[in-house]
C-alpha cells in the first residue's frame, strides 16, 4: 500500500470527530481522535505503522513496544515493518506499566516505543520506564497522532508523529461549548 496523508487516512476511517468532548483528563475540547475507528481498519493501521517504521528504519531497532490497548496492534505492525519482535506493556494495579507475559530483553536491546494518540504522554512515559526496568534501551518514540502539537518530549528521545495537530481544550469551568449548551460526549 502506498503511504497516504495521515489526516486523510484518519478522516476516511471516521476517526476524526467534531463536537463537544470530555477527555480522560477531565478537560473539554471540540475535536476527538477515536483511535478504534483507525485500528478496526488493518490496511489503514498498516499504512500509518509503515510511516513510523520508516522514520526509525536507520535506528537499528531490535524490539518495538506499545502500551495496552491500541499500542499492542501498533507495536506488532511496526515491528513487522522493521523485521523485529513486538512486545506490549500492561497497566499495573499499582500504577505504571510492566512487561509481563514472559517478554524479556537482552541487556540494552534497542527498543522503539509506539502508541496511538499522544495526549499527556503518561502511557508512553510509563512504557519507557517499563522497558528500562526490564533491561531494554529506549531509542525513540513513534505515535500516530500527536495532539500536543509538538509540546511533549520524552527525555531527549527522537520522536516521530504521523500527524501533529493542535486540539483546543479547556478546563470544564471555562469551556465555551458548555456555555453554548452543546451536548457533551464523555470519551
PDB file of N, CA, C and O in Angstrom, residues 81-126:
ATOM      1  N   UNK A  81       7.101  -4.294   9.986  1.00  0.00           N
ATOM      2  CA  UNK A  81       7.789  -3.449   9.001  1.00  0.00           C
ATOM      3  C   UNK A  81       9.289  -3.392   9.222  1.00  0.00           C
ATOM      4  O   UNK A  81      10.047  -3.234   8.270  1.00  0.00           O
ATOM      5  N   UNK A  82       9.710  -3.485  10.471  1.00  0.00           N
ATOM      6  CA  UNK A  82      11.134  -3.384  10.800  1.00  0.00           C
ATOM      7  C   UNK A  82      11.825  -4.749  10.899  1.00  0.00           C
ATOM      8  O   UNK A  82      13.045  -4.809  11.044  1.00  0.00           O
ATOM      9  N   UNK A  83      11.044  -5.830  10.850  1.00  0.00           N
ATOM     10  CA  UNK A  83      11.616  -7.173  10.966  1.00  0.00           C
ATOM     11  C   UNK A  83      12.116  -7.482  12.373  1.00  0.00           C
ATOM     12  O   UNK A  83      13.132  -8.163  12.535  1.00  0.00           O
ATOM     13  N   UNK A  84      11.400  -6.976  13.391  1.00  0.00           N
ATOM     14  CA  UNK A  84      11.812  -7.162  14.780  1.00  0.00           C
ATOM     15  C   UNK A  84      10.721  -7.853  15.590  1.00  0.00           C
ATOM     16  O   UNK A  84       9.658  -8.175  15.071  1.00  0.00           O
ATOM     17  N   UNK A  85      10.979  -8.012  16.880  1.00  0.00           N
ATOM     18  CA  UNK A  85       9.981  -8.515  17.824  1.00  0.00           C
ATOM     19  C   UNK A  85       9.035  -7.398  18.223  1.00  0.00           C
ATOM     20  O   UNK A  85       9.391  -6.221  18.152  1.00  0.00           O
ATOM     21  N   UNK A  86       7.844  -7.798  18.698  1.00  0.00           N
ATOM     22  CA  UNK A  86       6.860  -6.844  19.209  1.00  0.00           C
ATOM     23  C   UNK A  86       6.427  -7.276  20.606  1.00  0.00           C
ATOM     24  O   UNK A  86       6.001  -8.415  20.800  1.00  0.00           O
ATOM     25  N   UNK A  87       6.559  -6.367  21.576  1.00  0.00           N
ATOM     26  CA  UNK A  87       6.111  -6.602  22.948  1.00  0.00           C
ATOM     27  C   UNK A  87       5.027  -5.581  23.274  1.00  0.00           C
ATOM     28  O   UNK A  87       4.807  -4.631  22.524  1.00  0.00           O
ATOM     29  N   UNK A  88       4.378  -5.784  24.436  1.00  0.00           N
ATOM     30  CA  UNK A  88       3.473  -4.741  24.922  1.00  0.00           C
ATOM     31  C   UNK A  88       3.597  -4.614  26.426  1.00  0.00           C
ATOM     32  O   UNK A  88       3.965  -5.549  27.118  1.00  0.00           O
ATOM     33  N   UNK A  89       3.327  -3.403  26.905  1.00  0.00           N
ATOM     34  CA  UNK A  89       3.399  -3.083  28.328  1.00  0.00           C
ATOM     35  C   UNK A  89       1.985  -2.986  28.878  1.00  0.00           C
ATOM     36  O   UNK A  89       1.161  -2.236  28.362  1.00  0.00           O
ATOM     37  N   UNK A  90       1.741  -3.753  29.929  1.00  0.00           N
ATOM     38  CA  UNK A  90       0.420  -3.798  30.549  1.00  0.00           C
ATOM     39  C   UNK A  90       0.320  -2.800  31.694  1.00  0.00           C
ATOM     40  O   UNK A  90       1.319  -2.467  32.322  1.00  0.00           O
ATOM     41  N   UNK A  91      -0.907  -2.359  31.976  1.00  0.00           N
ATOM     42  CA  UNK A  91      -1.142  -1.491  33.125  1.00  0.00           C
ATOM     43  C   UNK A  91      -1.028  -2.304  34.402  1.00  0.00           C
ATOM     44  O   UNK A  91      -1.497  -3.438  34.477  1.00  0.00           O
ATOM     45  N   UNK A  92      -0.408  -1.694  35.397  1.00  0.00           N
ATOM     46  CA  UNK A  92      -0.252  -2.330  36.696  1.00  0.00           C
ATOM     47  C   UNK A  92      -1.338  -1.827  37.637  1.00  0.00           C
ATOM     48  O   UNK A  92      -1.722  -0.653  37.580  1.00  0.00           O
ATOM     49  N   UNK A  93      -1.828  -2.689  38.512  1.00  0.00           N
ATOM     50  CA  UNK A  93      -2.820  -2.274  39.510  1.00  0.00           C
ATOM     51  C   UNK A  93      -2.257  -1.219  40.453  1.00  0.00           C
ATOM     52  O   UNK A  93      -2.994  -0.442  41.043  1.00  0.00           O
ATOM     53  N   UNK A  94      -0.936  -1.202  40.610  1.00  0.00           N
ATOM     54  CA  UNK A  94      -0.273  -0.237  41.488  1.00  0.00           C
ATOM     55  C   UNK A  94       0.072   1.064  40.759  1.00  0.00           C
ATOM     56  O   UNK A  94       0.713   1.945  41.323  1.00  0.00           O
ATOM     57  N   UNK A  95      -0.281   1.184  39.508  1.00  0.00           N
ATOM     58  CA  UNK A  95       0.081   2.346  38.701  1.00  0.00           C
ATOM     59  C   UNK A  95       1.271   2.010  37.823  1.00  0.00           C
ATOM     60  O   UNK A  95       2.020   1.077  38.098  1.00  0.00           O
ATOM     61  N   UNK A  96       1.457   2.768  36.780  1.00  0.00           N
ATOM     62  CA  UNK A  96       2.549   2.499  35.850  1.00  0.00           C
ATOM     63  C   UNK A  96       2.249   1.320  34.948  1.00  0.00           C
ATOM     64  O   UNK A  96       1.113   0.882  34.819  1.00  0.00           O
ATOM     65  N   UNK A  97       3.306   0.782  34.344  1.00  0.00           N
ATOM     66  CA  UNK A  97       3.186  -0.348  33.416  1.00  0.00           C
ATOM     67  C   UNK A  97       4.323  -1.313  33.651  1.00  0.00           C
ATOM     68  O   UNK A  97       5.345  -0.954  34.233  1.00  0.00           O
ATOM     69  N   UNK A  98       4.143  -2.517  33.140  1.00  0.00           N
ATOM     70  CA  UNK A  98       5.176  -3.538  33.251  1.00  0.00           C
ATOM     71  C   UNK A  98       5.114  -4.433  32.021  1.00  0.00           C
ATOM     72  O   UNK A  98       4.100  -4.482  31.316  1.00  0.00           O
ATOM     73  N   UNK A  99       6.231  -5.116  31.755  1.00  0.00           N
ATOM     74  CA  UNK A  99       6.262  -6.091  30.671  1.00  0.00           C
ATOM     75  C   UNK A  99       6.106  -7.472  31.287  1.00  0.00           C
ATOM     76  O   UNK A  99       7.008  -7.951  31.965  1.00  0.00           O
ATOM     77  N   UNK A 100       4.978  -8.066  31.072  1.00  0.00           N
ATOM     78  CA  UNK A 100       4.685  -9.407  31.580  1.00  0.00           C
ATOM     79  C   UNK A 100       4.734 -10.404  30.438  1.00  0.00           C
ATOM     80  O   UNK A 100       5.455 -10.224  29.456  1.00  0.00           O
ATOM     81  N   UNK A 101       3.939 -11.461  30.584  1.00  0.00           N
ATOM     82  CA  UNK A 101       3.760 -12.461  29.519  1.00  0.00           C
ATOM     83  C   UNK A 101       5.064 -13.102  29.064  1.00  0.00           C
ATOM     84  O   UNK A 101       5.149 -13.619  27.954  1.00  0.00           O
ATOM     85  N   UNK A 102       6.114 -12.997  29.876  1.00  0.00           N
ATOM     86  CA  UNK A 102       7.387 -13.611  29.508  1.00  0.00           C
ATOM     87  C   UNK A 102       8.223 -12.806  28.540  1.00  0.00           C
ATOM     88  O   UNK A 102       9.231 -13.298  28.030  1.00  0.00           O
ATOM     89  N   UNK A 103       7.834 -11.547  28.275  1.00  0.00           N
ATOM     90  CA  UNK A 103       8.648 -10.696  27.406  1.00  0.00           C
ATOM     91  C   UNK A 103       9.965 -10.385  28.115  1.00  0.00           C
ATOM     92  O   UNK A 103       9.960  -9.913  29.255  1.00  0.00           O
ATOM     93  N   UNK A 104      11.074 -10.662  27.447  1.00  0.00           N
ATOM     94  CA  UNK A 104      12.385 -10.378  28.039  1.00  0.00           C
ATOM     95  C   UNK A 104      13.285  -9.706  27.007  1.00  0.00           C
ATOM     96  O   UNK A 104      13.230 -10.005  25.816  1.00  0.00           O
ATOM     97  N   UNK A 105      14.118  -8.825  27.506  1.00  0.00           N
ATOM     98  CA  UNK A 105      15.086  -8.117  26.688  1.00  0.00           C
ATOM     99  C   UNK A 105      16.474  -8.680  26.927  1.00  0.00           C
ATOM    100  O   UNK A 105      16.809  -9.044  28.053  1.00  0.00           O
ATOM    101  N   UNK A 106      17.273  -8.692  25.892  1.00  0.00           N
ATOM    102  CA  UNK A 106      18.711  -8.842  26.087  1.00  0.00           C
ATOM    103  C   UNK A 106      19.167  -7.504  26.671  1.00  0.00           C
ATOM    104  O   UNK A 106      18.571  -6.467  26.362  1.00  0.00           O
ATOM    105  N   UNK A 107      20.180  -7.495  27.537  1.00  0.00           N
ATOM    106  CA  UNK A 107      20.608  -6.225  28.128  1.00  0.00           C
ATOM    107  C   UNK A 107      20.897  -5.165  27.053  1.00  0.00           C
ATOM    108  O   UNK A 107      21.608  -5.414  26.087  1.00  0.00           O
ATOM    109  N   UNK A 108      20.271  -3.987  27.225  1.00  0.00           N
ATOM    110  CA  UNK A 108      20.497  -2.871  26.315  1.00  0.00           C
ATOM    111  C   UNK A 108      19.839  -3.004  24.959  1.00  0.00           C
ATOM    112  O   UNK A 108      20.166  -2.239  24.041  1.00  0.00           O
ATOM    113  N   UNK A 109      18.911  -3.933  24.794  1.00  0.00           N
ATOM    114  CA  UNK A 109      18.271  -4.136  23.490  1.00  0.00           C
ATOM    115  C   UNK A 109      17.553  -2.854  23.049  1.00  0.00           C
ATOM    116  O   UNK A 109      16.754  -2.275  23.791  1.00  0.00           O
ATOM    117  N   UNK A 110      17.860  -2.419  21.836  1.00  0.00           N
ATOM    118  CA  UNK A 110      17.357  -1.157  21.290  1.00  0.00           C
ATOM    119  C   UNK A 110      15.856  -1.247  21.017  1.00  0.00           C
ATOM    120  O   UNK A 110      15.423  -2.060  20.202  1.00  0.00           O
ATOM    121  N   UNK A 111      15.090  -0.381  21.698  1.00  0.00           N
ATOM    122  CA  UNK A 111      13.640  -0.504  21.731  1.00  0.00           C
ATOM    123  C   UNK A 111      12.946   0.782  21.295  1.00  0.00           C
ATOM    124  O   UNK A 111      13.213   1.854  21.830  1.00  0.00           O
ATOM    125  N   UNK A 112      12.039   0.635  20.344  1.00  0.00           N
ATOM    126  CA  UNK A 112      11.182   1.717  19.889  1.00  0.00           C
ATOM    127  C   UNK A 112       9.849   1.597  20.623  1.00  0.00           C
ATOM    128  O   UNK A 112       9.250   0.524  20.648  1.00  0.00           O
ATOM    129  N   UNK A 113       9.388   2.692  21.217  1.00  0.00           N
ATOM    130  CA  UNK A 113       8.091   2.729  21.897  1.00  0.00           C
ATOM    131  C   UNK A 113       7.096   3.408  20.963  1.00  0.00           C
ATOM    132  O   UNK A 113       7.379   4.486  20.424  1.00  0.00           O
ATOM    133  N   UNK A 114       5.936   2.776  20.757  1.00  0.00           N
ATOM    134  CA  UNK A 114       4.904   3.317  19.873  1.00  0.00           C
ATOM    135  C   UNK A 114       3.568   3.407  20.604  1.00  0.00           C
ATOM    136  O   UNK A 114       3.306   2.653  21.533  1.00  0.00           O
ATOM    137  N   UNK A 115       2.741   4.347  20.158  1.00  0.00           N
ATOM    138  CA  UNK A 115       1.394   4.474  20.715  1.00  0.00           C
ATOM    139  C   UNK A 115       0.493   5.126  19.672  1.00  0.00           C
ATOM    140  O   UNK A 115       0.969   5.598  18.635  1.00  0.00           O
ATOM    141  N   UNK A 116      -0.793   5.161  19.971  1.00  0.00           N
ATOM    142  CA  UNK A 116      -1.758   5.676  19.013  1.00  0.00           C
ATOM    143  C   UNK A 116      -1.898   7.186  19.084  1.00  0.00           C
ATOM    144  O   UNK A 116      -1.410   7.900  18.230  1.00  0.00           O
ATOM    145  N   UNK A 117      -2.555   7.706  20.120  1.00  0.00           N
ATOM    146  CA  UNK A 117      -2.807   9.135  20.222  1.00  0.00           C
ATOM    147  C   UNK A 117      -2.105   9.690  21.453  1.00  0.00           C
ATOM    148  O   UNK A 117      -2.399   9.276  22.568  1.00  0.00           O
ATOM    149  N   UNK A 118      -1.184  10.617  21.252  1.00  0.00           N
ATOM    150  CA  UNK A 118      -0.467  11.266  22.344  1.00  0.00           C
ATOM    151  C   UNK A 118      -1.304  12.426  22.851  1.00  0.00           C
ATOM    152  O   UNK A 118      -1.599  13.360  22.112  1.00  0.00           O
ATOM    153  N   UNK A 119      -1.687  12.331  24.136  1.00  0.00           N
ATOM    154  CA  UNK A 119      -2.463  13.404  24.760  1.00  0.00           C
ATOM    155  C   UNK A 119      -1.656  14.037  25.888  1.00  0.00           C
ATOM    156  O   UNK A 119      -1.350  15.211  25.848  1.00  0.00           O
ATOM    157  N   UNK A 120      -1.299  13.241  26.893  1.00  0.00           N
ATOM    158  CA  UNK A 120      -0.486  13.760  28.004  1.00  0.00           C
ATOM    159  C   UNK A 120       0.905  13.143  28.013  1.00  0.00           C
ATOM    160  O   UNK A 120       1.809  13.686  28.627  1.00  0.00           O
ATOM    161  N   UNK A 121       1.064  11.980  27.382  1.00  0.00           N
ATOM    162  CA  UNK A 121       2.343  11.286  27.379  1.00  0.00           C
ATOM    163  C   UNK A 121       2.509  10.287  28.511  1.00  0.00           C
ATOM    164  O   UNK A 121       3.528   9.613  28.598  1.00  0.00           O
ATOM    165  N   UNK A 122       1.513  10.180  29.372  1.00  0.00           N
ATOM    166  CA  UNK A 122       1.617   9.291  30.525  1.00  0.00           C
ATOM    167  C   UNK A 122       1.842   7.832  30.169  1.00  0.00           C
ATOM    168  O   UNK A 122       2.718   7.175  30.750  1.00  0.00           O
ATOM    169  N   UNK A 123       1.090   7.297  29.225  1.00  0.00           N
ATOM    170  CA  UNK A 123       1.238   5.886  28.839  1.00  0.00           C
ATOM    171  C   UNK A 123       2.611   5.634  28.232  1.00  0.00           C
ATOM    172  O   UNK A 123       3.222   4.591  28.476  1.00  0.00           O
ATOM    173  N   UNK A 124       3.092   6.588  27.451  1.00  0.00           N
ATOM    174  CA  UNK A 124       4.399   6.428  26.819  1.00  0.00           C
ATOM    175  C   UNK A 124       5.501   6.491  27.878  1.00  0.00           C
ATOM    176  O   UNK A 124       6.421   5.666  27.877  1.00  0.00           O
ATOM    177  N   UNK A 125       5.411   7.455  28.803  1.00  0.00           N
ATOM    178  CA  UNK A 125       6.426   7.546  29.862  1.00  0.00           C
ATOM    179  C   UNK A 125       6.449   6.264  30.700  1.00  0.00           C
ATOM    180  O   UNK A 125       7.514   5.757  31.056  1.00  0.00           O
ATOM    181  N   UNK A 126       5.263   5.746  31.023  1.00  0.00           N
ATOM    182  CA  UNK A 126       5.194   4.500  31.800  1.00  0.00           C
ATOM    183  C   UNK A 126       5.789   3.333  31.014  1.00  0.00           C
ATOM    184  O   UNK A 126       6.438   2.454  31.585  1.00  0.00           O
TER     185      UNK A 126
END
